[in-house]
mmCIF file with all atom_site columns, C-alpha atoms in Angstrom:
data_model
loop_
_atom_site.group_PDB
_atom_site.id
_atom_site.type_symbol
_atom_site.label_atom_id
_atom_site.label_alt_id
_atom_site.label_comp_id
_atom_site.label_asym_id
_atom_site.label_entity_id
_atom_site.label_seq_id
_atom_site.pdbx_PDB_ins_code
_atom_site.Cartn_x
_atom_site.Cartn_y
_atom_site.Cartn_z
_atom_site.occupancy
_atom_site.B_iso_or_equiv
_atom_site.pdbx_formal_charge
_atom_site.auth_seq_id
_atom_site.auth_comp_id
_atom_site.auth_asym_id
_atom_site.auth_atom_id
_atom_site.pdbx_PDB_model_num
ATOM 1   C CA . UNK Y 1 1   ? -37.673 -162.834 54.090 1.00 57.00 ? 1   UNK Y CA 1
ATOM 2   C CA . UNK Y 1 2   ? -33.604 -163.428 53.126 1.00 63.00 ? 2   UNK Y CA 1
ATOM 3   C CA . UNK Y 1 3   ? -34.546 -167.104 53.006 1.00 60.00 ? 3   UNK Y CA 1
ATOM 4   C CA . UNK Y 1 4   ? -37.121 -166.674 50.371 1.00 64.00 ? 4   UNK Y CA 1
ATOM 5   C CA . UNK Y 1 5   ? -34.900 -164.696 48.102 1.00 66.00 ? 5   UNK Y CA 1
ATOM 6   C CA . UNK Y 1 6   ? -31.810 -166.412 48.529 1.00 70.00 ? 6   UNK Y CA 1
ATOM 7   C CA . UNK Y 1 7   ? -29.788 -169.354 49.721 1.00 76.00 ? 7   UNK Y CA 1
ATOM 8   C CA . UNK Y 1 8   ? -29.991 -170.533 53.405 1.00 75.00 ? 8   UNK Y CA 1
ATOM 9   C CA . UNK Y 1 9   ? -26.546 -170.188 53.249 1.00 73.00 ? 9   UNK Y CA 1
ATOM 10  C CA . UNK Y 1 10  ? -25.814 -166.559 51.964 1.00 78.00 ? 10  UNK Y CA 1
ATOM 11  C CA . UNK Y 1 11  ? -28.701 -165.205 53.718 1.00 77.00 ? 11  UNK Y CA 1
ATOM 12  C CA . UNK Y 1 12  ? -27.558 -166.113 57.373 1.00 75.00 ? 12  UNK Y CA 1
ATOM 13  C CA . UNK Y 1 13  ? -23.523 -164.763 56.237 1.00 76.00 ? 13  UNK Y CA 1
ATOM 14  C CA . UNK Y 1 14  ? -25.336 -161.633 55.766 1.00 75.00 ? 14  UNK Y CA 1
ATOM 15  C CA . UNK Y 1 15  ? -27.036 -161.386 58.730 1.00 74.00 ? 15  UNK Y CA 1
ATOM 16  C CA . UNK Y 1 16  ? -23.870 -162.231 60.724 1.00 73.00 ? 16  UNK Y CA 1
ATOM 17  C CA . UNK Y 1 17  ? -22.606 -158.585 59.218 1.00 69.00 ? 17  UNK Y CA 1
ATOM 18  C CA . UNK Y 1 18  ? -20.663 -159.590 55.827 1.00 68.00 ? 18  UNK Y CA 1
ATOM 19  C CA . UNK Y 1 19  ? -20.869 -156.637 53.215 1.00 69.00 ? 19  UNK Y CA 1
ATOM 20  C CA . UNK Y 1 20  ? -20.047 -158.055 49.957 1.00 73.00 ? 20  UNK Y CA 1
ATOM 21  C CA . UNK Y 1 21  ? -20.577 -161.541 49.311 1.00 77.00 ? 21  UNK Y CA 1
ATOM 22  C CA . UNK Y 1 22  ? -19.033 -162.797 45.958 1.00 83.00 ? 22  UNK Y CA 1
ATOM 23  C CA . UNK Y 1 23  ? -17.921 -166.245 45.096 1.00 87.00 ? 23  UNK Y CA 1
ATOM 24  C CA . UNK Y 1 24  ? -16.412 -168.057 42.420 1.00 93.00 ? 24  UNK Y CA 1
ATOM 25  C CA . UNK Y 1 25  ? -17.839 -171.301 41.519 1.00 95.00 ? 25  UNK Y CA 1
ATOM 26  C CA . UNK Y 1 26  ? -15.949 -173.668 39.099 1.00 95.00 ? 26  UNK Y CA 1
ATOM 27  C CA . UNK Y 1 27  ? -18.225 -176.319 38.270 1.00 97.00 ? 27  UNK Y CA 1
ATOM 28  C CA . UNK Y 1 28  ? -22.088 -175.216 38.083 1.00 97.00 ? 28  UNK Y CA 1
ATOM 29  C CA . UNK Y 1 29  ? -24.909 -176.370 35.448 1.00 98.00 ? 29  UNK Y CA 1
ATOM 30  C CA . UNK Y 1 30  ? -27.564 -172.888 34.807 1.00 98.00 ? 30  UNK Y CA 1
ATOM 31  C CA . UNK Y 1 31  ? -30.978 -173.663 33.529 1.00 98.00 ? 31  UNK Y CA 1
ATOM 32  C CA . UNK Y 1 32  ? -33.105 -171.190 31.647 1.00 97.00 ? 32  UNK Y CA 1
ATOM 33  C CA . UNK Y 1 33  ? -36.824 -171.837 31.029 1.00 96.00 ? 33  UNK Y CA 1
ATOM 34  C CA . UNK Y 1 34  ? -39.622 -169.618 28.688 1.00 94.00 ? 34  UNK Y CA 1
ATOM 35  C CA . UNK Y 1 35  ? -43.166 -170.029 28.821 1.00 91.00 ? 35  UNK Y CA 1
ATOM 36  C CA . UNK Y 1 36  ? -44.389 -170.712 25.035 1.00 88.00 ? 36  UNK Y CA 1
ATOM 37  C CA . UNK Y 1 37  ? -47.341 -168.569 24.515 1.00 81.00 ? 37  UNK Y CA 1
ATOM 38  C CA . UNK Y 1 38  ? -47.981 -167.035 27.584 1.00 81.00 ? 38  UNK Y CA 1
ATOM 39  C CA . UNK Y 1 39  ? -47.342 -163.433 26.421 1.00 76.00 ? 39  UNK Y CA 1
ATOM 40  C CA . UNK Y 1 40  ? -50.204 -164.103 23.531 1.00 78.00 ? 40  UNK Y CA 1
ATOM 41  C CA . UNK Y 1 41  ? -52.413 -165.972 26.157 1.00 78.00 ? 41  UNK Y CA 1
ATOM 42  C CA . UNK Y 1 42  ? -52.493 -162.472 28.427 1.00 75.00 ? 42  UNK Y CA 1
ATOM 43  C CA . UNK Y 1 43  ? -54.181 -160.732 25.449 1.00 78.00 ? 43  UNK Y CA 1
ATOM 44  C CA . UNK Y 1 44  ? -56.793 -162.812 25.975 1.00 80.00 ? 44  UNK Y CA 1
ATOM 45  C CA . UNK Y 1 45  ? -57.667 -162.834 29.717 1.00 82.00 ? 45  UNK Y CA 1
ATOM 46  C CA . UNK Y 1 46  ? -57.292 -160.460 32.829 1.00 87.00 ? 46  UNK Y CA 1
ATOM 47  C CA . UNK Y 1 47  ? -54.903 -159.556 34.531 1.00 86.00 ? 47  UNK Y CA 1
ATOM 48  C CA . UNK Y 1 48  ? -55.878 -161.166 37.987 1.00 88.00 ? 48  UNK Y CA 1
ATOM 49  C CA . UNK Y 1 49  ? -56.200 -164.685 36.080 1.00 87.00 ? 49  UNK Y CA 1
ATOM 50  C CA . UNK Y 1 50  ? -53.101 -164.075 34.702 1.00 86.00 ? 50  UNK Y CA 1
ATOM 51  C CA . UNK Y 1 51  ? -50.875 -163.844 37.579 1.00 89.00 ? 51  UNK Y CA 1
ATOM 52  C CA . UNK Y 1 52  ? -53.034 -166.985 39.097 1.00 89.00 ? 52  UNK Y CA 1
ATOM 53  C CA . UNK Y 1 53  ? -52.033 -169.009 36.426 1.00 86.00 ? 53  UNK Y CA 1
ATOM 54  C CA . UNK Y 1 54  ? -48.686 -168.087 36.472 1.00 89.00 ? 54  UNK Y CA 1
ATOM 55  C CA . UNK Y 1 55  ? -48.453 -167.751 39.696 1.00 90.00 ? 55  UNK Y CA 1
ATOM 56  C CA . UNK Y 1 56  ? -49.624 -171.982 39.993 1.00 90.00 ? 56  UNK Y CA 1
ATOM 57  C CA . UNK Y 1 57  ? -46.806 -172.617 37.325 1.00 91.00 ? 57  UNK Y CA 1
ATOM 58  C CA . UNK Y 1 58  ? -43.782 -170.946 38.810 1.00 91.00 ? 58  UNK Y CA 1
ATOM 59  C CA . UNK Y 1 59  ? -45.044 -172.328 42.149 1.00 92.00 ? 59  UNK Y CA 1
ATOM 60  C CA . UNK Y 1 60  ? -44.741 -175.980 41.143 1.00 93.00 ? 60  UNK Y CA 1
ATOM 61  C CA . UNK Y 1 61  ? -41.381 -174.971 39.050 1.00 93.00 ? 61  UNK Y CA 1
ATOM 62  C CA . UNK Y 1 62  ? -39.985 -173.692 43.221 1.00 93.00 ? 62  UNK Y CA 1
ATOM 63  C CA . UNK Y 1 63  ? -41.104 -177.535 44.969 1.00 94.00 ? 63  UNK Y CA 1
ATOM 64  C CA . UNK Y 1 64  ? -39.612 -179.178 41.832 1.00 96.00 ? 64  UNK Y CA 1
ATOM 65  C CA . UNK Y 1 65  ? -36.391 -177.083 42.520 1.00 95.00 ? 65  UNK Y CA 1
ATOM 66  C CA . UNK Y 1 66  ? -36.470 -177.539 46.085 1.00 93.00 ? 66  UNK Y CA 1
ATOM 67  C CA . UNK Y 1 67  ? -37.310 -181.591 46.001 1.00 96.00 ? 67  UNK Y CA 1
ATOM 68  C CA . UNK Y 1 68  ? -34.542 -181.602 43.147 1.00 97.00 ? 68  UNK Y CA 1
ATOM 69  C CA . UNK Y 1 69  ? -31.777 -179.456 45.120 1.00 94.00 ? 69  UNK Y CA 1
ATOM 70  C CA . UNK Y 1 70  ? -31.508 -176.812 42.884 1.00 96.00 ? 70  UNK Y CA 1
ATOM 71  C CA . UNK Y 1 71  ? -31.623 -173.024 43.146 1.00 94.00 ? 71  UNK Y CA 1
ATOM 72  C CA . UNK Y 1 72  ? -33.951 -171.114 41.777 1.00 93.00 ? 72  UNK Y CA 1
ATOM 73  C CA . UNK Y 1 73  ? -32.292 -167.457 41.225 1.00 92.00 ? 73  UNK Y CA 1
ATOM 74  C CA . UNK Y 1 74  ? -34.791 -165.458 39.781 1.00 91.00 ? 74  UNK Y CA 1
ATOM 75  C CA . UNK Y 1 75  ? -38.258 -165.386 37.938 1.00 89.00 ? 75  UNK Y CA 1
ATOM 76  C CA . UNK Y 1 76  ? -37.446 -163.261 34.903 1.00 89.00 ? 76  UNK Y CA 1
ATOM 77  C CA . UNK Y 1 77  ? -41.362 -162.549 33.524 1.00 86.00 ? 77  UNK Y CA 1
ATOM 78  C CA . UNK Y 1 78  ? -42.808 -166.017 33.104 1.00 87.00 ? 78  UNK Y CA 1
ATOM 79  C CA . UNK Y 1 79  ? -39.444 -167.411 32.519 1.00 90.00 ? 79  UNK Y CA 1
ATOM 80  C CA . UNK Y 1 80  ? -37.058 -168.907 35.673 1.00 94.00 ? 80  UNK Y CA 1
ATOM 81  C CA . UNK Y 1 81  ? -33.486 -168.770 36.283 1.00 96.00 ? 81  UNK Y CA 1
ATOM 82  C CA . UNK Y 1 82  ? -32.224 -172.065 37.895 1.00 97.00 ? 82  UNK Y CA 1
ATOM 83  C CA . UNK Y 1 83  ? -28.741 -173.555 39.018 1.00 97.00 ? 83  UNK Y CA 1
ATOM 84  C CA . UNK Y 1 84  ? -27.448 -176.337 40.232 1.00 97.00 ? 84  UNK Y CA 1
ATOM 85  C CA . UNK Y 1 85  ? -23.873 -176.272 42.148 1.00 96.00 ? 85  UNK Y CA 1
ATOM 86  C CA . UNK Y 1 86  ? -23.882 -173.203 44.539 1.00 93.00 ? 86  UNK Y CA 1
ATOM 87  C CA . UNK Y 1 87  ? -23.289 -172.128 46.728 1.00 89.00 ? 87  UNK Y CA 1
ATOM 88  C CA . UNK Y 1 88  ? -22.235 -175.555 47.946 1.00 90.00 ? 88  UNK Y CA 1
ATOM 89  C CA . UNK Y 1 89  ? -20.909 -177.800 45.086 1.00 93.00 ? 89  UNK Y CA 1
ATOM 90  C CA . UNK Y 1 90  ? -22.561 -180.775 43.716 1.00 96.00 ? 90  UNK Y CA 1
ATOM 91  C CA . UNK Y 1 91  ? -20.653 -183.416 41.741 1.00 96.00 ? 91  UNK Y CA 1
ATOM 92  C CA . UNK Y 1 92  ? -24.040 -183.813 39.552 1.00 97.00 ? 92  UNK Y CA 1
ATOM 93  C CA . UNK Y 1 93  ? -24.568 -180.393 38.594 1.00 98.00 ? 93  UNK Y CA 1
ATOM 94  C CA . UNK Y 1 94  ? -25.316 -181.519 35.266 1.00 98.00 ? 94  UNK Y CA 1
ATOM 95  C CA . UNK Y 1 95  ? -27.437 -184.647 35.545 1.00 98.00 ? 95  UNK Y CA 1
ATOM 96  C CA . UNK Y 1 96  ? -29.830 -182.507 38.393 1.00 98.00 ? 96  UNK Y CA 1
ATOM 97  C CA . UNK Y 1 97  ? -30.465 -180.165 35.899 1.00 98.00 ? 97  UNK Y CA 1
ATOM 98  C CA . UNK Y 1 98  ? -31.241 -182.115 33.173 1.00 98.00 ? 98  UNK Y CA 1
ATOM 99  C CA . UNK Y 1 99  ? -33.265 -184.549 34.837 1.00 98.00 ? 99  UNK Y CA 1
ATOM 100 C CA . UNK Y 1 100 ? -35.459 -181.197 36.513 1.00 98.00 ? 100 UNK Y CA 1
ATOM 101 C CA . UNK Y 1 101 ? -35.747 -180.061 32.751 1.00 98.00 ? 101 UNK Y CA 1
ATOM 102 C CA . UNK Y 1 102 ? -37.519 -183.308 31.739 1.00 97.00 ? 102 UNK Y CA 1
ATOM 103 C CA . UNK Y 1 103 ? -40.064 -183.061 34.707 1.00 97.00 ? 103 UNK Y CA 1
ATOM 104 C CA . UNK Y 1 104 ? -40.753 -179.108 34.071 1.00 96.00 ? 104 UNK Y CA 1
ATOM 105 C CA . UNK Y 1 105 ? -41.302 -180.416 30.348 1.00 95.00 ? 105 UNK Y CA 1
ATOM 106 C CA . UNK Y 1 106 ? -43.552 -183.014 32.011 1.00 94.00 ? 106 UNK Y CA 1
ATOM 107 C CA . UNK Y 1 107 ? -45.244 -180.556 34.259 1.00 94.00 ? 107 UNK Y CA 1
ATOM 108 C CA . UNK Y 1 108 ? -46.346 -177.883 31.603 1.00 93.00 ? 108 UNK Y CA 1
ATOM 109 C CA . UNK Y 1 109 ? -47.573 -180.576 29.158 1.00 91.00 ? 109 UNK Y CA 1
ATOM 110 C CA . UNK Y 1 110 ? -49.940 -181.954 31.827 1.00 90.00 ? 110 UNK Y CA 1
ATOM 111 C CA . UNK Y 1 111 ? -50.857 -178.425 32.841 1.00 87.00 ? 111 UNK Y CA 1
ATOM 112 C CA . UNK Y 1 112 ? -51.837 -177.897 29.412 1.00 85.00 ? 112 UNK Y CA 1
ATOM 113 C CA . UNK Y 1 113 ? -53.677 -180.917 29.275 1.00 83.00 ? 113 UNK Y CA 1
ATOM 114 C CA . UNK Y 1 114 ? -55.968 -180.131 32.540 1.00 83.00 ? 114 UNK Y CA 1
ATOM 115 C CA . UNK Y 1 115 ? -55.943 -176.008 31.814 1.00 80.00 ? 115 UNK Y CA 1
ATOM 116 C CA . UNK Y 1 116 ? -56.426 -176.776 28.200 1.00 82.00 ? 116 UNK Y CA 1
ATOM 117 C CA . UNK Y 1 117 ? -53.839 -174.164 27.103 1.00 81.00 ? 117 UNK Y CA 1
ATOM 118 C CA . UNK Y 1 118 ? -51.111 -174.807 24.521 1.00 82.00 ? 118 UNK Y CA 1
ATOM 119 C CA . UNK Y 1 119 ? -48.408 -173.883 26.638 1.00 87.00 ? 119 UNK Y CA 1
ATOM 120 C CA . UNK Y 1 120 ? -44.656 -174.858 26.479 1.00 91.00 ? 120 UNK Y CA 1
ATOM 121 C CA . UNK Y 1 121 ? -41.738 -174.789 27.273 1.00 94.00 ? 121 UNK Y CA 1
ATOM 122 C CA . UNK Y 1 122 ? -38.282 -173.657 25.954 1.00 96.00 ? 122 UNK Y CA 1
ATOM 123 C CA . UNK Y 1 123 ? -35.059 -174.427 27.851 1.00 98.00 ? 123 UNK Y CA 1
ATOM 124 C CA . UNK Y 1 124 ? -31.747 -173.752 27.606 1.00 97.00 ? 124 UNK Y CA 1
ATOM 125 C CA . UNK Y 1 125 ? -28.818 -175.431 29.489 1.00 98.00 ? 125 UNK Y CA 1
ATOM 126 C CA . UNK Y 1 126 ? -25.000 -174.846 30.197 1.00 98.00 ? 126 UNK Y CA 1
ATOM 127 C CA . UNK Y 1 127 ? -22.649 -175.947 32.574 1.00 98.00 ? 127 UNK Y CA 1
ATOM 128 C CA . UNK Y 1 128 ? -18.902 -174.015 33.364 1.00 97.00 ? 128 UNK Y CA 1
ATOM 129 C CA . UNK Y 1 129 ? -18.215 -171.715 36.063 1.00 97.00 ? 129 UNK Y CA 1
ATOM 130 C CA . UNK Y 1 130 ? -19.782 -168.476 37.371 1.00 97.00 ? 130 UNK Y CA 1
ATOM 131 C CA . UNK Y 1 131 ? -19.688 -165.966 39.985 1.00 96.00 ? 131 UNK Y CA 1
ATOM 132 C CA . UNK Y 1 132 ? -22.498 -165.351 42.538 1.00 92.00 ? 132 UNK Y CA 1
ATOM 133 C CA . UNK Y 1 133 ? -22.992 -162.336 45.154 1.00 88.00 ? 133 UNK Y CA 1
ATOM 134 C CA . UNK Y 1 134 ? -25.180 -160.386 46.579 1.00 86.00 ? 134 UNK Y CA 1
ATOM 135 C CA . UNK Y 1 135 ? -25.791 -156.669 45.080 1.00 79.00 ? 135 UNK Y CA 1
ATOM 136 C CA . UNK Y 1 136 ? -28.059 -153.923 45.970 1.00 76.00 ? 136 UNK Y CA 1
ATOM 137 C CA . UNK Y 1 137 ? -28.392 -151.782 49.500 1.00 69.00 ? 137 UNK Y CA 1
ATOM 138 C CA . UNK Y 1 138 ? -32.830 -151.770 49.809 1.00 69.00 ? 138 UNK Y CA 1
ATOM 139 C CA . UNK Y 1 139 ? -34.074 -154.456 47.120 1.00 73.00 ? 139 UNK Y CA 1
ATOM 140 C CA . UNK Y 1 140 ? -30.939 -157.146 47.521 1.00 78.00 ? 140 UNK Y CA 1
ATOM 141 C CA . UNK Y 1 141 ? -30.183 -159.618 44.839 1.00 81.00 ? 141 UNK Y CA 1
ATOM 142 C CA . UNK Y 1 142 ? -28.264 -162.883 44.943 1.00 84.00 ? 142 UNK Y CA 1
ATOM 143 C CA . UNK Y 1 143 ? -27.038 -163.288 41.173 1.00 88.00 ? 143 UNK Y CA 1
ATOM 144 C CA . UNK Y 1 144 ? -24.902 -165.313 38.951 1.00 94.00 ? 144 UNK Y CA 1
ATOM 145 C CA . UNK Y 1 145 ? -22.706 -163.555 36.255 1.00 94.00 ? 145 UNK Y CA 1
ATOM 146 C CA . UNK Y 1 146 ? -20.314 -164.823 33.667 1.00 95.00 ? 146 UNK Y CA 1
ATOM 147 C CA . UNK Y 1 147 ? -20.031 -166.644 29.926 1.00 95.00 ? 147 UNK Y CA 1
ATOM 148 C CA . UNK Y 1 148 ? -21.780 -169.540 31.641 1.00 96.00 ? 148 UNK Y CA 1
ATOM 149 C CA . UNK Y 1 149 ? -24.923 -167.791 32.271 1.00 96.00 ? 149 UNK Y CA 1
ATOM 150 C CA . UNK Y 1 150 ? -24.882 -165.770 28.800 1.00 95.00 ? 150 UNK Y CA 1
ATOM 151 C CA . UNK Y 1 151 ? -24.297 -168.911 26.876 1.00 95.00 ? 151 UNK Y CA 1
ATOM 152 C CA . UNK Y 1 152 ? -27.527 -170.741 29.281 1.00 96.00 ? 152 UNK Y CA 1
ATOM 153 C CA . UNK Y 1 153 ? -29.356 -168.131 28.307 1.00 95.00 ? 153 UNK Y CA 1
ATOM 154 C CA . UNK Y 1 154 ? -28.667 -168.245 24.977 1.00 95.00 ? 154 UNK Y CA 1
ATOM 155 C CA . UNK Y 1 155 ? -29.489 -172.145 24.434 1.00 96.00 ? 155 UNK Y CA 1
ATOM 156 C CA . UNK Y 1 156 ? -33.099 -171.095 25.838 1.00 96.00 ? 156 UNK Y CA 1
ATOM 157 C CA . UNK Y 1 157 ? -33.488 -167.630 23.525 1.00 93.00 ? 157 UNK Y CA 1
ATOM 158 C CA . UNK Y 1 158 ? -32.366 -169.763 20.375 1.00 93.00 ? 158 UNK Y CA 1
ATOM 159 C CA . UNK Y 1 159 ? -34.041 -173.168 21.038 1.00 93.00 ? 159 UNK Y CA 1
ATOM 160 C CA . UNK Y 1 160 ? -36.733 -174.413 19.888 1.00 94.00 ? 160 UNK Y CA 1
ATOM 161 C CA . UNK Y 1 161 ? -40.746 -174.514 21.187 1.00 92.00 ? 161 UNK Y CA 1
ATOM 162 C CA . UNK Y 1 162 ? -40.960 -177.882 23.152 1.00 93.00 ? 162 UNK Y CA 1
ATOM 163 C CA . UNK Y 1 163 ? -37.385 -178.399 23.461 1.00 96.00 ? 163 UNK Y CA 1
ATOM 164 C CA . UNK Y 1 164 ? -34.630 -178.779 25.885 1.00 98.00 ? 164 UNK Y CA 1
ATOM 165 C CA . UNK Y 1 165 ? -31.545 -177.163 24.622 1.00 98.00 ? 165 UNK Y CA 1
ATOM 166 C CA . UNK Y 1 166 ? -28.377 -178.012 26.009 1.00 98.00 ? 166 UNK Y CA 1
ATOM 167 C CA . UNK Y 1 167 ? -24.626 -177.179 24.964 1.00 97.00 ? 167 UNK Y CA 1
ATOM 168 C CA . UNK Y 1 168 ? -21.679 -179.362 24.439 1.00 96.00 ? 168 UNK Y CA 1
ATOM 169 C CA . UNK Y 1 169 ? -20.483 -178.566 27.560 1.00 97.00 ? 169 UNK Y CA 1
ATOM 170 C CA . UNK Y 1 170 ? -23.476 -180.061 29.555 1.00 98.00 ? 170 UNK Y CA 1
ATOM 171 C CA . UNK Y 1 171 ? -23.774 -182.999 26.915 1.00 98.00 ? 171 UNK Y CA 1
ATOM 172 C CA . UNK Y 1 172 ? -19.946 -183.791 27.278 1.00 97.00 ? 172 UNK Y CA 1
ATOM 173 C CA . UNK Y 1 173 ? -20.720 -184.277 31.346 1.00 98.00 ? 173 UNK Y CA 1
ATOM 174 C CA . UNK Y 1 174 ? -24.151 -186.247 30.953 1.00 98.00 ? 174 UNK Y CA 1
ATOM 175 C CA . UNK Y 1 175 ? -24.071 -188.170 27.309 1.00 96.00 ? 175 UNK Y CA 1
ATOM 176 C CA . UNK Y 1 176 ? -23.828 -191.414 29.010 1.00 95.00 ? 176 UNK Y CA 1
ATOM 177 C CA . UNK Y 1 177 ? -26.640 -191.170 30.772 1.00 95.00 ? 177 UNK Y CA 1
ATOM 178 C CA . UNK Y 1 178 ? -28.998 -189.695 28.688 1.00 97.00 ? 178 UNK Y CA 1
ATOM 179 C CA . UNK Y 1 179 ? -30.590 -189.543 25.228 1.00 96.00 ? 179 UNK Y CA 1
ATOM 180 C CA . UNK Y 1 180 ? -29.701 -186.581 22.770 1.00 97.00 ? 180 UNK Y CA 1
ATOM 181 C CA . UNK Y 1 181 ? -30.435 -185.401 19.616 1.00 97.00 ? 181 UNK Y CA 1
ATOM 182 C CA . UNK Y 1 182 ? -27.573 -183.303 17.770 1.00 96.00 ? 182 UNK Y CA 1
ATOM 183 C CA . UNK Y 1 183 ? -29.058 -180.136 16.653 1.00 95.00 ? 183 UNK Y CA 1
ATOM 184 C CA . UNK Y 1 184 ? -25.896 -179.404 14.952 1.00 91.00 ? 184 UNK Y CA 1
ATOM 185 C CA . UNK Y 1 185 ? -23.770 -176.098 15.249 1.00 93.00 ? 185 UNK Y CA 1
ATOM 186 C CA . UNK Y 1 186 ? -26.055 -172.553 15.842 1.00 91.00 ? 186 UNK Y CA 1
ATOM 187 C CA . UNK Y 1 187 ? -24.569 -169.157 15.705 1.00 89.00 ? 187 UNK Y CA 1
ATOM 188 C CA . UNK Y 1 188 ? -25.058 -168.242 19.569 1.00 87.00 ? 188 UNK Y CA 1
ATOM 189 C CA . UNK Y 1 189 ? -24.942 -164.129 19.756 1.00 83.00 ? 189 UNK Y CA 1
ATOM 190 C CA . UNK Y 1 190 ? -22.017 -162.926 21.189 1.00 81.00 ? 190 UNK Y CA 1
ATOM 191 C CA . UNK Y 1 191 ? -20.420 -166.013 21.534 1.00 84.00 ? 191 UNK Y CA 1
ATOM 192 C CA . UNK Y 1 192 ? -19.874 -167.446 17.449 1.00 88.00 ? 192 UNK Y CA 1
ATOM 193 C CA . UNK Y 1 193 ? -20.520 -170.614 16.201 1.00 91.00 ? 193 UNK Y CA 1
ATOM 194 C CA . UNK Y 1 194 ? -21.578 -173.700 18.780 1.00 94.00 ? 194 UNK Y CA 1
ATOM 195 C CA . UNK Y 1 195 ? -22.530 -177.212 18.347 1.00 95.00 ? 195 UNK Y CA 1
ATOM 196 C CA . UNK Y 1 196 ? -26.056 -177.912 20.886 1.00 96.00 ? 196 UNK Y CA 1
ATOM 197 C CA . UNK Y 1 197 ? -27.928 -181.022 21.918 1.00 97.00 ? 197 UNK Y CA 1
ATOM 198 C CA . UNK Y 1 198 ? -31.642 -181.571 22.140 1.00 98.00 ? 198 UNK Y CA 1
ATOM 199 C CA . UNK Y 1 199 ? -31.931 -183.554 25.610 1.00 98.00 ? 199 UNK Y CA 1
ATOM 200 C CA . UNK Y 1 200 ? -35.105 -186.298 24.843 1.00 97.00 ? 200 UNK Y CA 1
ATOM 201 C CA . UNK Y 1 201 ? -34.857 -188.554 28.231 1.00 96.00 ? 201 UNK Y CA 1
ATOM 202 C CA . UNK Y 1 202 ? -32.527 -190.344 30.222 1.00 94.00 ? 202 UNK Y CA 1
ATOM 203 C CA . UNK Y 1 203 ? -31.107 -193.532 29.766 1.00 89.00 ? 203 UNK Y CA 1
ATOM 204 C CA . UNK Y 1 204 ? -32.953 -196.576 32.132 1.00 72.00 ? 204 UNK Y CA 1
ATOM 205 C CA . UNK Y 1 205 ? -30.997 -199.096 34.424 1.00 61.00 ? 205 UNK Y CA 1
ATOM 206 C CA . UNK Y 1 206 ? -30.483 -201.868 31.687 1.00 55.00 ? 206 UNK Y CA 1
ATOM 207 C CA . UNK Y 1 207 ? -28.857 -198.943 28.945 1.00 56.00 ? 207 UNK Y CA 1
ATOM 208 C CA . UNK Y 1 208 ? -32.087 -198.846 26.440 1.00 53.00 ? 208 UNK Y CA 1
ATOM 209 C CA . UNK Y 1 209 ? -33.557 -195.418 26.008 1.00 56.00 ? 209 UNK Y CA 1
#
């Protein structure tokens, strides 16, 4: 059961006897995704087909973050809360991330296609550093807290339908490698004024788009 809610990792330091688990991880990349549409396409049918559907999406979103290395924290209503970097570091935080955000984009557009529902997706990217633990005594949580998840969550809450939205600190560690649009500077909520990237693909072998 600890493996399915957590890291291999964290789950077997708390079953050697460890109490509070809390780390702080310098150099992470979080991913936030949002189901376009969803909330007006359960108006429209039950609530068994519903959590099917969903169910089938979030499913394929958990092998793509497993075949991808990244961590999936939490499902947060038909959104998902990824990361890539914890709890043991990886040098391409950044470029896993983004190049899991162009398959999920790939993924929902071809469920559309087959479930013939206009579904999307909105993501939001950031890379910096967060902390990650373990909280709660019945119900336990493994969680990531810090600017760098507020502002990753941000990029997704103000982005745009179809779009992967990433911040300058993610495009300053991956612009070589793949192809932006500048979106220019938004005013993020809590955090002021802050330029953000549209990621379109990534750049092949011989440099062209």
């Amino acid at each position: 059961l600890l493996l399915n809610i957590m890291p291999e990792s964290i789950a077997f330091r708390l079953k050697a006897g460890e109490h509070v688990i809390a780390n702080m991880h310098d150099a992470v990349t979080v991913m936030f995704t949002d189901i376009v549409n969803f909330t007006d396409l359960s108006n429209q049918i039950t609530a068994q087909d519903l959590v099917q559907r969903l169910n089938r999406i979030v499913s394929k979103f958990d092998e793509l973050a497993v075949q991808f290395g990244v961590e999936k924290i939490k499902t947060i209503g038909d959104g998902v809360m990824l990361v890539c970097g914890l709890p043991l570091p990886n040098e391409n935080h950044a470029r896993t991330i983004a190049r899991l955000a162009l398959r999920l984009q790939k993924e929902i557009g071809q469920y559309s296609l087959i479930e013939q529902v206009p579904l999307e997706l909105r993501i939001g990217i950031h890379s910096g550093s967060v902390v990650a633990g373990v909280i709660g005594s019945q119900k336990l949580s493994y969680d990531l807290w810090g600017a760098t998840v507020n502002i990753a969550s941000r990029m997704e809450s103000q982005g745009v339908h179809g779009k992967i939205q990433v911040s300058e600190a993610t495009y300053r560690l991956i612009k070589d490698e793949f192809v932006f649009e500048e979106r220019g500077k938004i005013d993020v909520r809590g955090m002021g004024e802050m330029t953000s990237y549209f990621l379109l693909g990534e750049v092949s072998l011989d440099g062209s788009p």
